[in-house]
CSV table of C-alpha atoms in Angstrom, one decimal:
chain,number,residue,atom,x,y,z
A,1,MET,CA,77.0,123.8,115.7
A,2,SER,CA,73.7,121.9,115.5
A,3,GLU,CA,73.6,118.3,116.5
A,4,ASN,CA,71.6,117.7,113.2
A,5,THR,CA,74.6,118.8,111.1
A,6,SER,CA,75.7,116.1,108.6
A,7,TYR,CA,78.5,115.9,106.1
A,8,THR,CA,79.1,114.3,102.7
A,9,THR,CA,81.9,111.9,102.1
A,10,GLU,CA,83.9,114.6,100.3
A,11,GLU,CA,83.5,117.0,103.3
A,12,ILE,CA,84.5,114.2,105.7
A,13,ALA,CA,87.7,113.6,103.6
A,14,ARG,CA,88.6,117.2,103.8
A,15,LEU,CA,87.9,117.5,107.6
A,16,LEU,CA,90.0,114.4,108.4
A,17,LYS,CA,92.6,115.1,105.7
A,18,ILE,CA,92.3,111.6,104.2
A,19,SER,CA,91.3,110.3,100.8
A,20,LYS,CA,87.6,109.9,99.9
A,21,LEU,CA,88.3,106.2,99.3
A,22,LYS,CA,89.5,106.0,102.9
A,23,VAL,CA,86.2,107.4,104.0
A,24,TYR,CA,84.5,104.6,102.1
A,25,ASP,CA,86.7,102.1,103.9
A,26,LEU,CA,85.6,103.5,107.3
A,27,ILE,CA,82.0,103.3,106.3
A,28,LYS,CA,82.4,99.8,104.9
A,29,LYS,CA,84.0,98.6,108.2
A,30,GLY,CA,81.2,100.2,110.2
A,31,GLU,CA,83.6,102.6,112.0
A,32,LEU,CA,81.8,105.6,110.6
A,33,PRO,CA,78.0,105.2,110.6
A,34,SER,CA,76.3,106.7,107.5
A,35,TYR,CA,73.1,106.9,105.6
A,36,ARG,CA,71.8,107.9,102.2
A,37,VAL,CA,69.8,111.0,101.2
A,38,GLY,CA,69.1,110.7,97.5
A,39,LYS,CA,72.4,110.1,95.7
A,40,GLN,CA,74.6,111.2,98.6
A,41,MET,CA,76.0,109.4,101.6
A,42,ARG,CA,76.0,111.5,104.7
A,43,VAL,CA,77.6,111.2,108.2
A,44,ASP,CA,76.1,113.0,111.2
A,45,LEU,CA,78.2,115.3,113.2
A,46,SER,CA,77.7,113.2,116.4
A,47,ASP,CA,79.0,110.1,114.6
A,48,LEU,CA,82.0,111.9,113.2
A,49,GLU,CA,82.8,113.3,116.7
A,50,ALA,CA,82.4,109.8,118.2
A,51,TYR,CA,84.8,108.4,115.5
A,52,LYS,CA,87.4,111.1,116.3
A,53,GLN,CA,87.1,110.4,120.0
A,54,ASN,CA,87.6,106.7,119.4
A,55,SER,CA,90.6,107.3,117.2
A,56,ARG,CA,92.2,109.5,119.9
A,57,SER,CA,91.7,106.8,122.5
A,58,GLY,CA,93.1,104.1,120.2
A,59,ALA,CA,89.8,102.3,120.0
A,60,SER,CA,89.6,102.5,116.3
A,61,ALA,CA,91.3,99.8,114.3
A,62,GLY,CA,91.7,102.0,111.2
A,63,PRO,CA,95.1,103.4,110.1
A,64,PRO,CA,96.0,107.0,110.8
A,65,ALA,CA,95.3,109.8,108.4
A,66,GLY,CA,97.6,110.2,105.5
A,67,ASP,CA,96.7,106.7,104.4
A,68,ALA,CA,98.3,106.6,100.9
A,69,THR,CA,101.6,105.1,102.0
A,70,ALA,CA,104.1,102.8,100.3
A,71,LEU,CA,103.2,99.2,100.2
A,72,PRO,CA,105.1,96.8,102.4
A,73,HIS,CA,106.0,93.2,101.5
A,74,THR,CA,105.4,93.6,97.8
A,75,PRO,CA,108.0,92.1,95.4
A,76,PHE,CA,108.1,95.2,93.3
A,77,ALA,CA,108.0,98.9,93.9
A,78,LEU,CA,104.7,100.7,93.4
A,79,PRO,CA,103.8,104.4,93.7
A,80,PRO,CA,101.5,105.3,96.5
A,81,ALA,CA,97.8,105.6,95.6
A,82,THR,CA,96.6,109.2,95.0
A,83,PHE,CA,92.8,109.2,94.6
A,84,THR,CA,92.0,112.5,93.0
A,85,ALA,CA,89.0,111.6,90.9
A,86,PRO,CA,85.5,112.4,92.4
A,87,LEU,CA,83.7,109.5,94.1
A,88,HIS,CA,80.0,109.2,94.1
A,89,PHE,CA,77.2,106.6,94.4
A,90,SER,CA,75.2,105.2,91.5
A,91,GLN,CA,71.6,104.1,91.6
A,92,PRO,CA,71.0,104.3,95.3
A,93,PRO,CA,67.7,103.3,96.9
A,94,ALA,CA,65.4,105.7,98.7
A,95,PHE,CA,66.5,107.1,102.0
A,96,THR,CA,66.0,104.4,104.7
A,97,GLY,CA,67.8,105.8,107.7
A,98,LYS,CA,71.1,104.6,109.1
A,99,SER,CA,73.3,102.2,107.1
A,100,ALA,CA,71.9,98.7,106.6
A,101,GLY,CA,73.2,95.7,104.6
A,102,VAL,CA,76.7,94.9,103.5
A,103,ASN,CA,78.7,97.6,101.7
A,104,VAL,CA,80.5,96.4,98.6
A,105,VAL,CA,83.0,99.0,97.3
A,106,ILE,CA,83.4,98.7,93.5
A,107,THR,CA,86.5,100.6,92.2
A,108,GLY,CA,87.2,101.5,88.6
A,109,GLN,CA,86.3,103.9,85.9
A,110,ASP,CA,84.4,102.1,83.1
A,111,MET,CA,80.6,102.6,82.9
A,112,SER,CA,80.2,98.8,82.8
A,113,LEU,CA,80.9,98.9,86.6
A,114,ASP,CA,78.0,101.3,87.1
A,115,ILE,CA,75.7,98.8,85.3
A,116,LEU,CA,77.2,95.9,87.4
A,117,ALA,CA,76.5,97.9,90.6
A,118,THR,CA,72.8,98.4,89.6
A,119,HIS,CA,72.4,94.7,88.8
A,120,LEU,CA,74.1,93.7,92.1
A,121,GLU,CA,71.8,95.9,94.1
A,122,ARG,CA,68.7,94.4,92.4
A,123,SER,CA,69.9,90.8,92.6
A,124,GLN,CA,71.0,90.9,96.2
A,125,PRO,CA,69.2,93.6,98.3
A,126,SER,CA,71.4,92.8,101.3
A,127,SER,CA,74.4,94.1,99.4
A,128,ARG,CA,74.9,97.8,99.0
A,129,PRO,CA,77.2,98.7,96.1
A,130,LEU,CA,79.3,101.8,96.6
A,131,ARG,CA,81.1,103.1,93.4
A,132,SER,CA,84.5,104.7,93.6
A,133,TYR,CA,86.5,105.9,90.6
A,134,ALA,CA,90.3,105.3,90.3
A,135,GLY,CA,92.7,104.0,87.7
A,136,SER,CA,93.6,100.3,87.4
A,137,LEU,CA,96.8,100.4,89.5
A,138,ASP,CA,95.3,102.7,92.2
A,139,SER,CA,92.3,100.3,92.3
A,140,LEU,CA,94.6,97.3,93.0
A,141,ILE,CA,96.4,99.3,95.7
A,142,ALA,CA,93.1,100.2,97.3
A,143,MET,CA,92.3,96.5,97.4
A,144,TYR,CA,95.7,95.7,98.9
A,145,HIS,CA,94.9,98.2,101.7
A,146,GLY,CA,91.4,96.7,102.2
A,147,GLU,CA,89.6,99.7,100.9
A,148,SER,CA,87.9,98.0,98.0
A,149,ASP,CA,86.1,94.7,97.5
A,150,ILE,CA,85.8,94.6,93.7
A,151,VAL,CA,88.3,96.3,91.4
A,152,SER,CA,88.6,96.4,87.6
A,153,THR,CA,92.0,96.4,85.9
A,154,HIS,CA,93.4,96.6,82.4
A,155,LEU,CA,97.2,96.7,82.9
A,156,LEU,CA,99.5,95.5,80.1
A,157,ASP,CA,102.8,93.7,81.0
A,158,GLY,CA,104.9,94.6,78.0
A,159,ASP,CA,107.4,91.7,78.4
A,160,THR,CA,104.8,89.0,78.3
A,161,GLY,CA,102.0,90.7,76.4
A,162,GLU,CA,99.7,89.6,79.1
A,163,TYR,CA,97.1,91.7,80.7
A,164,ASN,CA,96.4,92.1,84.5
A,165,LEU,CA,97.6,88.8,86.0
A,166,PRO,CA,101.3,89.7,86.2
A,167,TYR,CA,100.3,92.8,88.3
A,168,ILE,CA,97.7,91.1,90.3
A,169,ARG,CA,100.0,88.2,91.3
A,170,LYS,CA,102.8,90.6,92.3
A,171,LEU,CA,100.6,92.9,94.3
A,172,LEU,CA,98.2,90.6,96.0
A,173,VAL,CA,100.8,88.2,97.4
A,174,GLY,CA,99.2,86.2,100.3
A,175,PHE,CA,95.7,87.1,99.4
A,176,SER,CA,93.0,84.7,98.3
A,177,TYR,CA,91.2,86.1,95.3
A,178,VAL,CA,89.3,85.3,92.0
A,179,VAL,CA,89.8,87.1,88.7
A,180,VAL,CA,86.8,87.1,86.3
A,181,HIS,CA,86.8,88.4,82.8
A,182,MET,CA,84.5,91.4,82.3
A,183,LEU,CA,85.0,92.4,78.7
A,184,ALA,CA,87.6,93.2,76.0
A,185,ARG,CA,87.9,96.5,74.2
A,186,SER,CA,90.1,98.1,71.6
A,187,ALA,CA,92.7,100.7,72.7
A,188,GLY,CA,94.8,103.0,70.5
A,189,PHE,CA,95.4,106.5,69.4
A,190,TYR,CA,93.0,109.5,69.2
A,191,VAL,CA,94.0,111.7,66.3
A,192,LEU,CA,92.3,114.6,64.5
A,193,LYS,CA,89.9,113.7,61.6
A,194,GLY,CA,92.0,112.8,58.6
A,195,ASN,CA,95.0,112.0,60.7
A,196,PRO,CA,97.1,115.0,59.5
A,197,LYS,CA,100.2,113.8,61.3
A,198,GLY,CA,100.1,110.3,59.8
A,199,ILE,CA,100.2,108.6,63.2
A,200,ARG,CA,99.9,104.8,62.8
A,201,ASP,CA,102.2,103.1,65.4
A,202,TRP,CA,104.0,103.7,68.6
A,203,SER,CA,107.2,104.7,66.8
A,204,ASP,CA,105.4,107.6,65.2
A,205,LEU,CA,105.2,109.3,68.7
A,206,GLN,CA,108.9,110.4,68.0
A,207,GLN,CA,107.8,112.8,65.4
A,208,LYS,CA,109.3,116.2,66.0
A,209,GLY,CA,106.8,118.8,67.3
A,210,LEU,CA,104.1,116.2,68.0
A,211,ARG,CA,102.0,117.1,71.0
A,212,LEU,CA,100.8,114.3,73.3
A,213,ILE,CA,98.1,114.4,75.9
A,214,ASN,CA,98.7,111.8,78.7
A,215,ARG,CA,96.6,110.0,81.4
A,216,GLU,CA,97.2,110.0,85.1
A,217,ARG,CA,99.7,107.7,86.8
A,218,GLY,CA,98.1,104.3,87.7
A,219,SER,CA,95.6,104.4,84.8
A,220,GLY,CA,95.6,101.5,82.3
A,221,ALA,CA,96.2,103.9,79.4
A,222,ARG,CA,99.2,105.4,81.1
A,223,VAL,CA,100.7,101.9,81.8
A,224,LEU,CA,100.0,100.9,78.2
A,225,LEU,CA,101.9,104.0,77.0
A,226,ASP,CA,104.8,103.6,79.4
A,227,GLU,CA,105.2,99.9,78.5
A,228,GLN,CA,105.2,100.7,74.8
A,229,LEU,CA,107.7,103.5,75.2
A,230,ARG,CA,110.0,101.2,77.0
A,231,LEU,CA,109.7,98.4,74.4
A,232,HIS,CA,110.3,100.9,71.6
A,233,GLY,CA,113.3,102.5,73.3
A,234,ILE,CA,111.5,106.0,73.4
A,235,GLN,CA,112.4,108.3,76.3
A,236,SER,CA,109.4,110.0,77.8
A,237,ALA,CA,111.4,113.2,78.0
A,238,GLN,CA,111.4,113.3,74.2
A,239,LEU,CA,107.6,113.6,74.1
A,240,SER,CA,106.1,117.1,74.2
A,241,GLY,CA,103.0,116.9,76.5
A,242,TYR,CA,104.0,113.7,78.3
A,243,ASP,CA,103.5,115.5,81.6
A,244,THR,CA,100.1,117.1,80.5
A,245,ILE,CA,97.5,115.0,82.2
A,246,GLU,CA,93.7,114.4,81.9
A,247,ASN,CA,91.8,111.9,84.0
A,248,SER,CA,89.5,110.2,81.5
A,249,HIS,CA,89.3,108.9,78.0
A,250,LEU,CA,86.7,111.5,77.1
A,251,ALA,CA,88.8,114.3,78.4
A,252,VAL,CA,91.8,113.1,76.4
A,253,ALA,CA,89.7,112.7,73.2
A,254,GLY,CA,88.3,116.2,73.8
A,255,MET,CA,91.8,117.8,74.0
A,256,VAL,CA,92.6,116.2,70.6
A,257,ALA,CA,89.3,117.3,69.1
A,258,ARG,CA,89.9,120.9,70.1
A,259,GLY,CA,93.4,120.9,68.6
A,260,GLU,CA,95.1,121.2,72.0
A,261,ALA,CA,97.0,118.0,71.4
A,262,ASP,CA,97.9,115.9,68.3
A,263,VAL,CA,97.5,112.5,69.9
A,264,GLY,CA,96.2,110.7,73.0
A,265,ILE,CA,95.7,107.1,74.1
A,266,GLY,CA,92.4,105.7,75.0
A,267,THR,CA,89.5,103.3,74.1
A,268,GLU,CA,87.4,103.2,71.0
A,269,LYS,CA,84.2,104.0,72.8
A,270,ALA,CA,85.2,107.6,73.6
A,271,ALA,CA,86.2,108.2,70.0
A,272,LYS,CA,82.6,107.4,69.0
A,273,ILE,CA,81.3,110.0,71.4
A,274,VAL,CA,83.6,112.9,70.6
A,275,ASP,CA,83.2,114.6,67.2
A,276,GLY,CA,86.2,115.6,65.1
A,277,ILE,CA,88.6,112.7,65.9
A,278,GLU,CA,89.6,109.4,64.5
A,279,PHE,CA,90.6,106.2,66.4
A,280,ILE,CA,93.7,104.2,65.4
A,281,PRO,CA,93.4,100.8,67.0
A,282,LEU,CA,96.6,99.2,68.3
A,283,ILE,CA,95.7,96.6,70.9
A,284,GLN,CA,92.8,94.6,72.2
A,285,GLU,CA,92.9,95.0,76.0
A,286,ARG,CA,91.4,92.7,78.6
A,287,TYR,CA,89.3,94.3,81.2
A,288,ASP,CA,89.0,92.0,84.3
A,289,LEU,CA,87.5,92.1,87.8
A,290,VAL,CA,89.3,91.1,90.9
A,291,MET,CA,87.4,90.0,94.0
A,292,ILE,CA,89.0,89.2,97.4
A,293,LYS,CA,87.8,85.8,98.7
A,294,LYS,CA,86.6,85.9,102.3
A,295,PRO,CA,83.8,83.9,104.0
A,296,GLU,CA,81.7,87.0,104.3
A,297,HIS,CA,82.2,87.8,100.6
A,298,GLU,CA,81.1,84.3,99.4
A,299,GLN,CA,77.5,85.1,98.7
A,300,TRP,CA,77.9,88.3,96.7
A,301,ILE,CA,81.0,87.0,94.7
A,302,GLY,CA,78.7,84.2,93.5
A,303,THR,CA,76.0,86.7,92.6
A,304,VAL,CA,78.5,88.9,90.7
A,305,ILE,CA,79.7,86.0,88.6
A,306,ASP,CA,76.1,85.0,87.9
A,307,ILE,CA,75.3,88.6,86.9
A,308,LEU,CA,78.3,88.7,84.5
A,309,ARG,CA,77.1,85.5,82.8
A,310,SER,CA,73.4,86.6,82.6
A,311,SER,CA,71.7,87.5,79.4
A,312,ALA,CA,70.2,90.6,81.0
A,313,PHE,CA,73.7,92.0,81.9
A,314,LYS,CA,75.2,91.1,78.5
A,315,ASN,CA,72.3,92.6,76.6
A,316,GLU,CA,72.7,95.9,78.4
A,317,LEU,CA,76.4,96.0,77.7
A,318,SER,CA,76.0,95.0,74.1
A,319,SER,CA,74.3,98.3,73.4
A,320,ILE,CA,77.6,100.1,74.2
A,321,HIS,CA,79.9,100.4,71.3
A,322,GLY,CA,83.3,98.7,71.4
A,323,TYR,CA,82.7,96.0,74.0
A,324,ASP,CA,83.6,92.4,73.2
A,325,LEU,CA,81.6,90.2,75.5
A,326,THR,CA,82.8,86.8,74.2
A,327,ASP,CA,84.3,85.6,77.5
A,328,THR,CA,82.4,87.8,79.9
A,329,GLY,CA,82.0,85.9,83.2
A,330,ARG,CA,84.8,83.4,82.7
A,331,VAL,CA,86.9,82.8,85.7
A,332,ILE,CA,90.5,83.1,84.5
A,333,TYR,CA,92.4,82.8,87.7
A,334,GLU,CA,91.7,81.8,91.3
A,335,THR,CA,93.8,81.3,94.4
């Protein structure tokens, strides 16, 4: 094979039998040299072989393949992270050769994070934002494992009615971090136009013959549903379609619009994009950012907070339907 052969992050993940987010981690730590060509990150064959040789000799500090393991020392049980959504880079600069600057991995699914990545790259050229896509709980687990620097989360604790902080405090024990409010948005049901099933509340999910379309484990929408089922005493086994999964709000809304499901859970924004459905608002969810505090993170953490508070960033987000930016940029918790 030619020495000029190079691989994408997805190909590297398949070759090493690890998650694509783990590939990001190796790139971020400098263990796997990389460079950009257009919108793709690439790793040369020679650098991949050098990494494999270092791993065999024990020189690499990275964990072994099969990295999605159970979390030690956490006060509550969490499922292992399973990163199945595709990962890609947004708004990269022109090709400049081998990696330069500080990689900042931003994990989460909302388009506001893509906008944040663009602003960060403009405001601090020494930082190179890398976007990865995972649900809220998987994002926090990635941060626990040191595989992400900024994560977004919208996880409801049903017992307290509080978003995010109960999960962050339990999972990031011993970490120093800052939580900053990004935006608020309405979450609820997607139903067919005219709401033929008359679905208005969580208790209506018990209707006989109702077909649900669910989200993947670890997503904020899935946690919201599971918490509400628990609080309303509804067994998931009672719900037709509980185990039928889609990986985005748009995909869930599309299933309802096509008549393949009667109801799904998601945000209002997707309902404005997909024809043929109505949105039944149920809760205003808080969408927050978590950033691990380290000396080497200090400069870009300050830049991120400044971006969130800037008129330019808020003006760009205000054009997207369904975002409440009243408290955007407010530090709500810090250790």
